[in-house]
mmCIF file of C-alpha atoms in Angstrom:
data_model
loop_
_atom_site.group_PDB
_atom_site.id
_atom_site.type_symbol
_atom_site.label_atom_id
_atom_site.label_comp_id
_atom_site.label_asym_id
_atom_site.label_seq_id
_atom_site.Cartn_x
_atom_site.Cartn_y
_atom_site.Cartn_z
ATOM 1 C CA UNK S 1 -45.448 20.582 0.741
ATOM 2 C CA UNK S 2 -46.240 24.285 1.048
ATOM 3 C CA UNK S 3 -43.496 24.661 3.638
ATOM 4 C CA UNK S 4 -40.959 23.087 1.285
ATOM 5 C CA UNK S 5 -41.927 25.510 -1.462
ATOM 6 C CA UNK S 6 -40.956 28.491 0.703
ATOM 7 C CA UNK S 7 -37.285 27.728 -0.007
ATOM 8 C CA UNK S 8 -37.896 28.908 -3.575
ATOM 9 C CA UNK S 9 -39.527 32.189 -2.556
ATOM 10 C CA UNK S 10 -37.754 35.523 -2.723
ATOM 11 C CA UNK S 11 -35.830 36.135 0.489
ATOM 12 C CA UNK S 12 -37.811 39.277 1.310
ATOM 13 C CA UNK S 13 -41.062 37.286 1.306
ATOM 14 C CA UNK S 14 -39.928 34.708 3.878
ATOM 15 C CA UNK S 15 -40.743 35.764 7.453
ATOM 16 C CA UNK S 16 -39.238 34.658 10.771
ATOM 17 C CA UNK S 17 -42.202 32.432 11.652
ATOM 18 C CA UNK S 18 -41.799 30.482 8.419
ATOM 19 C CA UNK S 19 -38.085 29.996 9.034
ATOM 20 C CA UNK S 20 -38.694 28.750 12.587
ATOM 21 C CA UNK S 21 -41.484 26.422 11.432
ATOM 22 C CA UNK S 22 -39.248 25.016 8.698
ATOM 23 C CA UNK S 23 -36.446 24.337 11.160
ATOM 24 C CA UNK S 24 -38.862 22.761 13.628
ATOM 25 C CA UNK S 25 -40.042 20.208 11.065
ATOM 26 C CA UNK S 26 -36.520 19.673 9.764
ATOM 27 C CA UNK S 27 -35.488 18.618 13.271
ATOM 28 C CA UNK S 28 -38.486 16.395 13.926
ATOM 29 C CA UNK S 29 -39.724 14.883 10.667
ATOM 30 C CA UNK S 30 -37.483 12.420 8.854
ATOM 31 C CA UNK S 31 -39.825 12.472 5.876
ATOM 32 C CA UNK S 32 -39.713 16.271 5.526
ATOM 33 C CA UNK S 33 -35.969 16.427 6.151
ATOM 34 C CA UNK S 34 -35.230 14.089 3.267
ATOM 35 C CA UNK S 35 -37.171 16.294 0.859
ATOM 36 C CA UNK S 36 -35.897 19.536 2.387
ATOM 37 C CA UNK S 37 -32.214 18.799 1.776
ATOM 38 C CA UNK S 38 -32.789 18.723 -1.977
ATOM 39 C CA UNK S 39 -34.451 22.138 -1.799
ATOM 40 C CA UNK S 40 -31.764 23.567 0.483
ATOM 41 C CA UNK S 41 -29.051 22.552 -1.957
ATOM 42 C CA UNK S 42 -30.368 25.103 -4.457
ATOM 43 C CA UNK S 43 -30.169 27.982 -1.959
ATOM 44 C CA UNK S 44 -26.871 27.082 -0.271
ATOM 45 C CA UNK S 45 -24.922 30.019 -1.741
ATOM 46 C CA UNK S 46 -27.790 32.460 -2.309
ATOM 47 C CA UNK S 47 -26.858 35.915 -1.028
ATOM 48 C CA UNK S 48 -28.624 36.922 2.208
ATOM 49 C CA UNK S 49 -31.159 34.127 1.786
ATOM 50 C CA UNK S 50 -32.730 32.763 5.015
ATOM 51 C CA UNK S 51 -32.319 29.206 3.733
ATOM 52 C CA UNK S 52 -28.666 29.484 2.748
ATOM 53 C CA UNK S 53 -25.898 27.136 3.921
ATOM 54 C CA UNK S 54 -25.786 28.844 7.324
ATOM 55 C CA UNK S 55 -29.376 27.721 7.925
ATOM 56 C CA UNK S 56 -28.442 24.135 7.073
ATOM 57 C CA UNK S 57 -25.326 24.376 9.240
ATOM 58 C CA UNK S 58 -27.377 25.527 12.220
ATOM 59 C CA UNK S 59 -29.985 22.816 11.691
ATOM 60 C CA UNK S 60 -27.472 19.988 11.318
ATOM 61 C CA UNK S 61 -25.581 21.127 14.414
ATOM 62 C CA UNK S 62 -28.820 20.978 16.375
ATOM 63 C CA UNK S 63 -29.377 17.330 15.430
ATOM 64 C CA UNK S 64 -28.054 14.390 17.394
ATOM 65 C CA UNK S 65 -25.785 11.987 15.543
ATOM 66 C CA UNK S 66 -28.502 9.338 15.257
ATOM 67 C CA UNK S 67 -31.130 11.589 13.698
ATOM 68 C CA UNK S 68 -28.569 13.339 11.496
ATOM 69 C CA UNK S 69 -27.323 10.051 10.070
ATOM 70 C CA UNK S 70 -30.866 8.762 9.557
ATOM 71 C CA UNK S 71 -31.808 11.898 7.604
ATOM 72 C CA UNK S 72 -28.863 13.863 6.224
ATOM 73 C CA UNK S 73 -26.298 11.054 5.812
ATOM 74 C CA UNK S 74 -28.942 8.797 4.304
ATOM 75 C CA UNK S 75 -29.953 11.572 1.896
ATOM 76 C CA UNK S 76 -26.292 11.792 0.848
ATOM 77 C CA UNK S 77 -26.117 8.028 0.326
ATOM 78 C CA UNK S 78 -29.213 8.013 -1.854
ATOM 79 C CA UNK S 79 -27.994 10.965 -3.942
ATOM 80 C CA UNK S 80 -24.280 10.226 -4.070
ATOM 81 C CA UNK S 81 -24.053 10.192 -7.879
ATOM 82 C CA UNK S 82 -25.446 13.711 -8.187
ATOM 83 C CA UNK S 83 -23.286 14.893 -5.291
ATOM 84 C CA UNK S 84 -20.208 13.329 -6.864
ATOM 85 C CA UNK S 85 -20.849 15.344 -10.028
ATOM 86 C CA UNK S 86 -21.392 18.460 -7.930
ATOM 87 C CA UNK S 87 -18.019 17.968 -6.229
ATOM 88 C CA UNK S 88 -16.307 17.559 -9.595
ATOM 89 C CA UNK S 89 -17.754 20.905 -10.704
ATOM 90 C CA UNK S 90 -16.608 22.586 -7.482
ATOM 91 C CA UNK S 91 -13.129 21.096 -7.795
ATOM 92 C CA UNK S 92 -12.739 22.648 -11.252
ATOM 93 C CA UNK S 93 -14.306 25.921 -10.121
ATOM 94 C CA UNK S 94 -12.123 26.359 -7.033
ATOM 95 C CA UNK S 95 -8.990 25.298 -8.890
ATOM 96 C CA UNK S 96 -9.464 28.079 -11.454
ATOM 97 C CA UNK S 97 -10.924 31.099 -9.702
ATOM 98 C CA UNK S 98 -9.965 33.437 -6.898
ATOM 99 C CA UNK S 99 -12.322 32.521 -4.101
ATOM 100 C CA UNK S 100 -14.427 35.227 -2.486
ATOM 101 C CA UNK S 101 -16.856 35.277 0.425
ATOM 102 C CA UNK S 102 -19.691 34.063 -1.823
ATOM 103 C CA UNK S 103 -18.082 30.610 -1.971
ATOM 104 C CA UNK S 104 -18.254 29.971 1.768
ATOM 105 C CA UNK S 105 -21.830 28.687 1.483
ATOM 106 C CA UNK S 106 -20.729 26.015 -0.962
ATOM 107 C CA UNK S 107 -17.763 25.132 1.277
ATOM 108 C CA UNK S 108 -20.038 24.770 4.315
ATOM 109 C CA UNK S 109 -22.276 22.464 2.300
ATOM 110 C CA UNK S 110 -19.313 20.315 1.245
ATOM 111 C CA UNK S 111 -18.046 20.209 4.821
ATOM 112 C CA UNK S 112 -21.295 18.614 5.947
ATOM 113 C CA UNK S 113 -20.923 15.896 3.309
ATOM 114 C CA UNK S 114 -18.155 14.561 5.564
ATOM 115 C CA UNK S 115 -20.725 12.765 7.738
ATOM 116 C CA UNK S 116 -21.251 10.262 4.939
ATOM 117 C CA UNK S 117 -20.390 6.595 5.179
ATOM 118 C CA UNK S 118 -19.748 6.584 1.412
ATOM 119 C CA UNK S 119 -15.958 6.310 1.471
ATOM 120 C CA UNK S 120 -15.152 7.627 -2.003
ATOM 121 C CA UNK S 121 -17.510 10.573 -1.641
ATOM 122 C CA UNK S 122 -15.992 11.499 1.726
ATOM 123 C CA UNK S 123 -12.514 11.337 0.207
ATOM 124 C CA UNK S 124 -13.630 13.480 -2.717
ATOM 125 C CA UNK S 125 -15.209 16.064 -0.393
ATOM 126 C CA UNK S 126 -12.002 16.211 1.651
ATOM 127 C CA UNK S 127 -9.951 16.811 -1.487
ATOM 128 C CA UNK S 128 -12.272 19.576 -2.699
ATOM 129 C CA UNK S 129 -12.205 21.283 0.703
ATOM 130 C CA UNK S 130 -8.411 21.184 0.662
ATOM 131 C CA UNK S 131 -8.436 23.075 -2.646
ATOM 132 C CA UNK S 132 -10.766 25.646 -1.110
ATOM 133 C CA UNK S 133 -8.508 25.926 1.950
ATOM 134 C CA UNK S 134 -5.497 26.796 -0.195
ATOM 135 C CA UNK S 135 -7.418 29.593 -1.909
ATOM 136 C CA UNK S 136 -9.010 31.045 1.245
ATOM 137 C CA UNK S 137 -7.119 29.705 4.281
ATOM 138 C CA UNK S 138 -8.408 32.359 6.672
ATOM 139 C CA UNK S 139 -12.048 31.409 6.107
ATOM 140 C CA UNK S 140 -11.363 27.687 6.048
ATOM 141 C CA UNK S 141 -9.252 27.724 9.214
ATOM 142 C CA UNK S 142 -12.196 29.435 10.945
ATOM 143 C CA UNK S 143 -14.481 26.707 9.610
ATOM 144 C CA UNK S 144 -12.115 24.076 10.989
ATOM 145 C CA UNK S 145 -12.086 25.578 14.481
ATOM 146 C CA UNK S 146 -15.884 25.897 14.354
ATOM 147 C CA UNK S 147 -16.143 22.202 13.424
ATOM 148 C CA UNK S 148 -14.723 21.127 16.779
ATOM 149 C CA UNK S 149 -18.128 21.296 18.450
ATOM 150 C CA UNK S 150 -19.821 19.131 15.809
ATOM 151 C CA UNK S 151 -20.778 15.909 17.558
ATOM 152 C CA UNK S 152 -19.971 13.606 14.622
ATOM 153 C CA UNK S 153 -16.166 13.155 14.763
ATOM 154 C CA UNK S 154 -16.127 12.401 11.025
ATOM 155 C CA UNK S 155 -16.570 16.129 10.338
ATOM 156 C CA UNK S 156 -13.731 17.708 12.356
ATOM 157 C CA UNK S 157 -11.411 14.809 11.495
ATOM 158 C CA UNK S 158 -11.747 15.355 7.743
ATOM 159 C CA UNK S 159 -11.988 19.155 8.017
ATOM 160 C CA UNK S 160 -8.613 19.283 9.741
ATOM 161 C CA UNK S 161 -7.311 16.718 7.255
ATOM 162 C CA UNK S 162 -8.262 19.123 4.458
ATOM 163 C CA UNK S 163 -6.631 22.030 6.294
ATOM 164 C CA UNK S 164 -3.407 20.107 6.923
ATOM 165 C CA UNK S 165 -3.368 18.843 3.336
ATOM 166 C CA UNK S 166 -3.679 22.431 2.089
ATOM 167 C CA UNK S 167 -0.835 23.528 4.354
ATOM 168 C CA UNK S 168 1.523 20.816 3.102
ATOM 169 C CA UNK S 169 0.613 21.031 -0.587
ATOM 170 C CA UNK S 170 0.376 24.801 -1.118
ATOM 171 C CA UNK S 171 2.437 26.046 -4.050
ATOM 172 C CA UNK S 172 4.411 29.286 -4.131
ATOM 173 C CA UNK S 173 1.262 31.229 -5.051
ATOM 174 C CA UNK S 174 -0.840 30.004 -2.116
ATOM 175 C CA UNK S 175 1.845 29.471 0.506
ATOM 176 C CA UNK S 176 2.065 33.149 1.452
ATOM 177 C CA UNK S 177 -1.632 33.195 2.370
ATOM 178 C CA UNK S 178 -1.229 29.925 4.263
ATOM 179 C CA UNK S 179 1.782 31.143 6.227
ATOM 180 C CA UNK S 180 0.175 34.446 7.156
ATOM 181 C CA UNK S 181 -2.747 32.606 8.786
ATOM 182 C CA UNK S 182 -1.316 29.325 10.066
ATOM 183 C CA UNK S 183 0.221 30.569 13.316
ATOM 184 C CA UNK S 184 -3.066 32.065 14.505
ATOM 185 C CA UNK S 185 -4.794 28.849 13.450
ATOM 186 C CA UNK S 186 -2.295 26.719 15.381
ATOM 187 C CA UNK S 187 -2.686 28.869 18.492
ATOM 188 C CA UNK S 188 -6.455 28.392 18.368
ATOM 189 C CA UNK S 189 -5.912 24.639 18.063
ATOM 190 C CA UNK S 190 -3.758 24.635 21.198
ATOM 191 C CA UNK S 191 -6.219 26.769 23.139
ATOM 192 C CA UNK S 192 -9.237 24.691 22.111
ATOM 193 C CA UNK S 193 -7.741 21.202 22.214
ATOM 194 C CA UNK S 194 -4.603 20.978 24.370
ATOM 195 C CA UNK S 195 -4.665 23.469 27.250
ATOM 196 C CA UNK S 196 -5.998 22.296 30.630
ATOM 197 C CA UNK S 197 -9.797 22.575 30.681
ATOM 198 C CA UNK S 198 -9.867 23.110 26.924
ATOM 199 C CA UNK S 199 -13.363 22.545 25.583
ATOM 200 C CA UNK S 200 -12.542 20.287 22.634
ATOM 201 C CA UNK S 201 -9.709 18.013 23.695
ATOM 202 C CA UNK S 202 -9.760 14.708 21.835
ATOM 203 C CA UNK S 203 -8.258 11.256 22.034
ATOM 204 C CA UNK S 204 -9.086 10.542 18.373
ATOM 205 C CA UNK S 205 -5.652 9.500 17.130
ATOM 206 C CA UNK S 206 -6.096 10.591 13.490
ATOM 207 C CA UNK S 207 -7.588 13.987 14.307
ATOM 208 C CA UNK S 208 -4.905 14.608 16.910
ATOM 209 C CA UNK S 209 -2.150 13.932 14.352
ATOM 210 C CA UNK S 210 -3.626 16.576 12.042
ATOM 211 C CA UNK S 211 -3.759 19.033 14.941
ATOM 212 C CA UNK S 212 -0.170 18.351 15.953
ATOM 213 C CA UNK S 213 1.017 18.427 12.348
ATOM 214 C CA UNK S 214 -0.468 21.900 11.924
ATOM 215 C CA UNK S 215 1.195 23.102 15.126
ATOM 216 C CA UNK S 216 4.556 21.723 14.006
ATOM 217 C CA UNK S 217 4.242 23.435 10.628
ATOM 218 C CA UNK S 218 3.425 26.732 12.330
ATOM 219 C CA UNK S 219 6.672 26.393 14.289
ATOM 220 C CA UNK S 220 8.606 26.322 10.999
ATOM 221 C CA UNK S 221 6.961 29.625 10.064
ATOM 222 C CA UNK S 222 7.525 31.264 13.461
ATOM 223 C CA UNK S 223 9.135 29.234 16.207
ATOM 224 C CA UNK S 224 8.003 31.798 18.780
ATOM 225 C CA UNK S 225 4.340 32.051 17.803
ATOM 226 C CA UNK S 226 3.337 30.688 21.238
ATOM 227 C CA UNK S 227 5.071 30.188 24.573
ATOM 228 C CA UNK S 228 6.958 27.044 25.503
ATOM 229 C CA UNK S 229 4.343 26.487 28.213
ATOM 230 C CA UNK S 230 1.690 26.188 25.516
ATOM 231 C CA UNK S 231 3.839 23.787 23.521
ATOM 232 C CA UNK S 232 4.499 21.601 26.557
ATOM 233 C CA UNK S 233 0.770 20.959 26.811
ATOM 234 C CA UNK S 234 0.921 19.416 23.322
ATOM 235 C CA UNK S 235 3.202 16.600 24.486
ATOM 236 C CA UNK S 236 2.262 13.129 25.690
ATOM 237 C CA UNK S 237 1.005 11.739 28.004
ATOM 238 C CA UNK S 238 -1.668 14.507 28.143
ATOM 239 C CA UNK S 239 -2.396 13.812 31.783
ATOM 240 C CA UNK S 240 -3.863 17.308 32.073
ATOM 241 C CA UNK S 241 -6.632 16.440 29.595
ATOM 242 C CA UNK S 242 -9.848 14.575 30.482
ATOM 243 C CA UNK S 243 -10.406 10.976 29.472
ATOM 244 C CA UNK S 244 -13.730 10.739 27.629
ATOM 245 C CA UNK S 245 -13.913 7.041 28.510
ATOM 246 C CA UNK S 246 -14.339 8.019 32.169
ATOM 247 C CA UNK S 247 -17.760 9.470 31.359
ATOM 248 C CA UNK S 248 -19.362 6.585 29.493
ATOM 249 C CA UNK S 249 -23.020 5.894 30.348
ATOM 250 C CA UNK S 250 -24.215 2.902 32.316
ATOM 251 C CA UNK S 251 -25.551 0.444 29.775
ATOM 252 C CA UNK S 252 -27.055 -2.962 30.371
ATOM 253 C CA UNK S 253 -25.135 -6.071 29.425
ATOM 254 C CA UNK S 254 -28.008 -7.081 27.147
ATOM 255 C CA UNK S 255 -27.746 -3.836 25.180
ATOM 256 C CA UNK S 256 -23.982 -4.180 24.822
ATOM 257 C CA UNK S 257 -24.355 -7.742 23.525
ATOM 258 C CA UNK S 258 -27.016 -6.578 21.050
ATOM 259 C CA UNK S 259 -24.755 -3.823 19.672
ATOM 260 C CA UNK S 260 -21.811 -6.217 19.446
ATOM 261 C CA UNK S 261 -23.868 -8.742 17.519
ATOM 262 C CA UNK S 262 -25.266 -6.245 15.017
ATOM 263 C CA UNK S 263 -22.387 -3.778 14.581
ATOM 264 C CA UNK S 264 -19.111 -5.703 14.857
ATOM 265 C CA UNK S 265 -17.887 -8.260 12.361
ATOM 266 C CA UNK S 266 -15.320 -10.993 12.973
ATOM 267 C CA UNK S 267 -12.266 -9.144 11.590
ATOM 268 C CA UNK S 268 -12.983 -6.014 13.589
ATOM 269 C CA UNK S 269 -13.710 -8.066 16.696
ATOM 270 C CA UNK S 270 -10.596 -10.176 16.479
ATOM 271 C CA UNK S 271 -7.908 -8.243 14.615
ATOM 272 C CA UNK S 272 -8.797 -4.569 14.977
ATOM 273 C CA UNK S 273 -9.761 -4.510 18.640
ATOM 274 C CA UNK S 274 -7.258 -7.270 19.289
ATOM 275 C CA UNK S 275 -4.308 -5.056 18.329
ATOM 276 C CA UNK S 276 -5.022 -2.965 21.424
ATOM 277 C CA UNK S 277 -4.165 -5.988 23.593
ATOM 278 C CA UNK S 278 -0.473 -6.873 22.966
ATOM 279 C CA UNK S 279 -0.452 -10.121 24.964
ATOM 280 C CA UNK S 280 -3.681 -11.520 23.499
ATOM 281 C CA UNK S 281 -3.663 -14.388 21.001
ATOM 282 C CA UNK S 282 -5.947 -14.304 17.977
ATOM 283 C CA UNK S 283 -9.504 -15.476 18.659
ATOM 284 C CA UNK S 284 -8.972 -15.445 22.418
ATOM 285 C CA UNK S 285 -12.317 -13.954 23.450
ATOM 286 C CA UNK S 286 -11.733 -14.758 27.112
ATOM 287 C CA UNK S 287 -8.817 -12.347 27.654
ATOM 288 C CA UNK S 288 -9.954 -9.998 30.495
ATOM 289 C CA UNK S 289 -8.398 -6.833 29.003
ATOM 290 C CA UNK S 290 -9.858 -7.659 25.600
ATOM 291 C CA UNK S 291 -13.336 -8.124 27.059
ATOM 292 C CA UNK S 292 -13.120 -4.812 28.916
ATOM 293 C CA UNK S 293 -11.686 -2.918 25.913
ATOM 294 C CA UNK S 294 -14.387 -4.215 23.586
ATOM 295 C CA UNK S 295 -17.073 -3.298 26.100
ATOM 296 C CA UNK S 296 -15.635 0.219 26.352
ATOM 297 C CA UNK S 297 -15.721 0.629 22.575
ATOM 298 C CA UNK S 298 -19.307 -0.638 22.409
ATOM 299 C CA UNK S 299 -20.410 1.756 25.152
ATOM 300 C CA UNK S 300 -18.777 4.654 23.339
ATOM 301 C CA UNK S 301 -20.573 3.665 20.121
ATOM 302 C CA UNK S 302 -23.894 3.811 21.949
ATOM 303 C CA UNK S 303 -22.965 7.131 23.530
ATOM 304 C CA UNK S 304 -22.146 8.528 20.081
ATOM 305 C CA UNK S 305 -25.585 7.512 18.839
ATOM 306 C CA UNK S 306 -25.429 4.001 17.386
ATOM 307 C CA UNK S 307 -28.803 2.432 18.174
ATOM 308 C CA UNK S 308 -29.394 -1.047 16.700
ATOM 309 C CA UNK S 309 -33.138 -0.540 16.428
ATOM 310 C CA UNK S 310 -32.557 2.545 14.262
ATOM 311 C CA UNK S 311 -29.760 1.290 12.023
ATOM 312 C CA UNK S 312 -30.305 -2.466 11.754
ATOM 313 C CA UNK S 313 -32.484 -2.388 8.634
ATOM 314 C CA UNK S 314 -30.370 0.282 6.896
ATOM 315 C CA UNK S 315 -27.149 -1.605 7.630
ATOM 316 C CA UNK S 316 -28.664 -4.777 6.259
ATOM 317 C CA UNK S 317 -29.562 -2.918 3.066
ATOM 318 C CA UNK S 318 -26.060 -1.466 2.795
ATOM 319 C CA UNK S 319 -24.545 -4.911 3.258
ATOM 320 C CA UNK S 320 -26.739 -6.399 0.529
ATOM 321 C CA UNK S 321 -26.008 -3.547 -1.886
ATOM 322 C CA UNK S 322 -22.273 -3.842 -1.269
ATOM 323 C CA UNK S 323 -22.387 -7.536 -2.132
ATOM 324 C CA UNK S 324 -23.875 -6.818 -5.566
ATOM 325 C CA UNK S 325 -21.922 -3.610 -6.289
ATOM 326 C CA UNK S 326 -18.344 -4.143 -5.125
ATOM 327 C CA UNK S 327 -17.111 -0.905 -6.744
ATOM 328 C CA UNK S 328 -19.209 1.288 -4.437
ATOM 329 C CA UNK S 329 -17.610 1.376 -0.985
ATOM 330 C CA UNK S 330 -20.261 2.268 1.585
ATOM 331 C CA UNK S 331 -19.723 1.381 5.229
ATOM 332 C CA UNK S 332 -22.471 0.159 7.494
ATOM 333 C CA UNK S 333 -23.329 2.646 10.258
ATOM 334 C CA UNK S 334 -22.208 0.005 12.739
ATOM 335 C CA UNK S 335 -18.805 0.173 11.076
ATOM 336 C CA UNK S 336 -18.768 3.985 11.055
ATOM 337 C CA UNK S 337 -19.439 4.230 14.789
ATOM 338 C CA UNK S 338 -17.093 1.372 15.680
ATOM 339 C CA UNK S 339 -14.158 2.971 13.824
ATOM 340 C CA UNK S 340 -14.752 6.311 15.534
ATOM 341 C CA UNK S 341 -14.754 4.647 18.952
ATOM 342 C CA UNK S 342 -11.701 2.559 18.035
ATOM 343 C CA UNK S 343 -9.620 5.558 16.948
ATOM 344 C CA UNK S 344 -10.569 7.372 20.134
ATOM 345 C CA UNK S 345 -9.606 4.327 22.195
ATOM 346 C CA UNK S 346 -6.291 3.733 20.441
ATOM 347 C CA UNK S 347 -5.473 7.435 20.845
ATOM 348 C CA UNK S 348 -6.096 7.134 24.554
ATOM 349 C CA UNK S 349 -3.923 4.024 24.756
ATOM 350 C CA UNK S 350 -1.064 5.731 22.897
ATOM 351 C CA UNK S 351 -1.024 8.528 25.507
ATOM 352 C CA UNK S 352 0.344 6.057 28.017
ATOM 353 C CA UNK S 353 3.103 4.691 25.780
#
């Protein structure tokens, strides 16, 4: 309790040992983390405060997907009404004012809301970030590039969605700022995601479309902003890029069956995964390619951090709540991880078309 109270102290009174102790417990105690996020919300944009949004950003990056979803994403789910109101305030604020550096803390905070499995809240956060991006594209484009090493694909996917949305929807007032920054942004995308040995190449089909869309827009601003050699690397079939499905862990058949049973529902099993197998008939669970594709998706889900023993009870609660409140669209974590793996798999399959 005393440690939590330090977030409300004057910045000058908070020493390095306290900061390190706070981060240590944030990364190891689910109970403390849940309470800490409420406190950290109040200091997110405080000037030169040790517990500002940069502290939260560092802490969340240090978490694995499993722990982050069990703490941060669950805190979002429990507080979504308050966060929805907060986003409405920020939407009005960023629509009216000229954005300065003091707003970056709030933008970082909103960016991390993108881990949520609350669909409407994630959409709202994306929209608000897009407004911010139009007002301060230089800062937001840097945030987008920095999001590429976040291990939850939900975050870079929606961050680049917000960036691309800002690029396409900018009016005559904002477009000059967009155009003066977009070519450098697009070059960083190519260097980080498409060149051989690039650190953040992806097969996620939705994220990749946002990346390519940004590059194509940059070409309309300056068709010579990069060499043709660079542009050639942005073309299918991307044989020069690694296949993440070649590095899946060895997982027992029992574990795979357990994840399938708890995470996948009939429609996803049959129709969604089934669309990856053109010559498979509906409900044909014996098709060899279908069996192998489903197993690959399940392994990737486990690699990303979906653990049945951690999420089973929460997913059951989400399913029950959704039955009684149809207006609130919250996905089970099994669904979140399965869609990520699916979009990565379908992106890989489209490379060979």
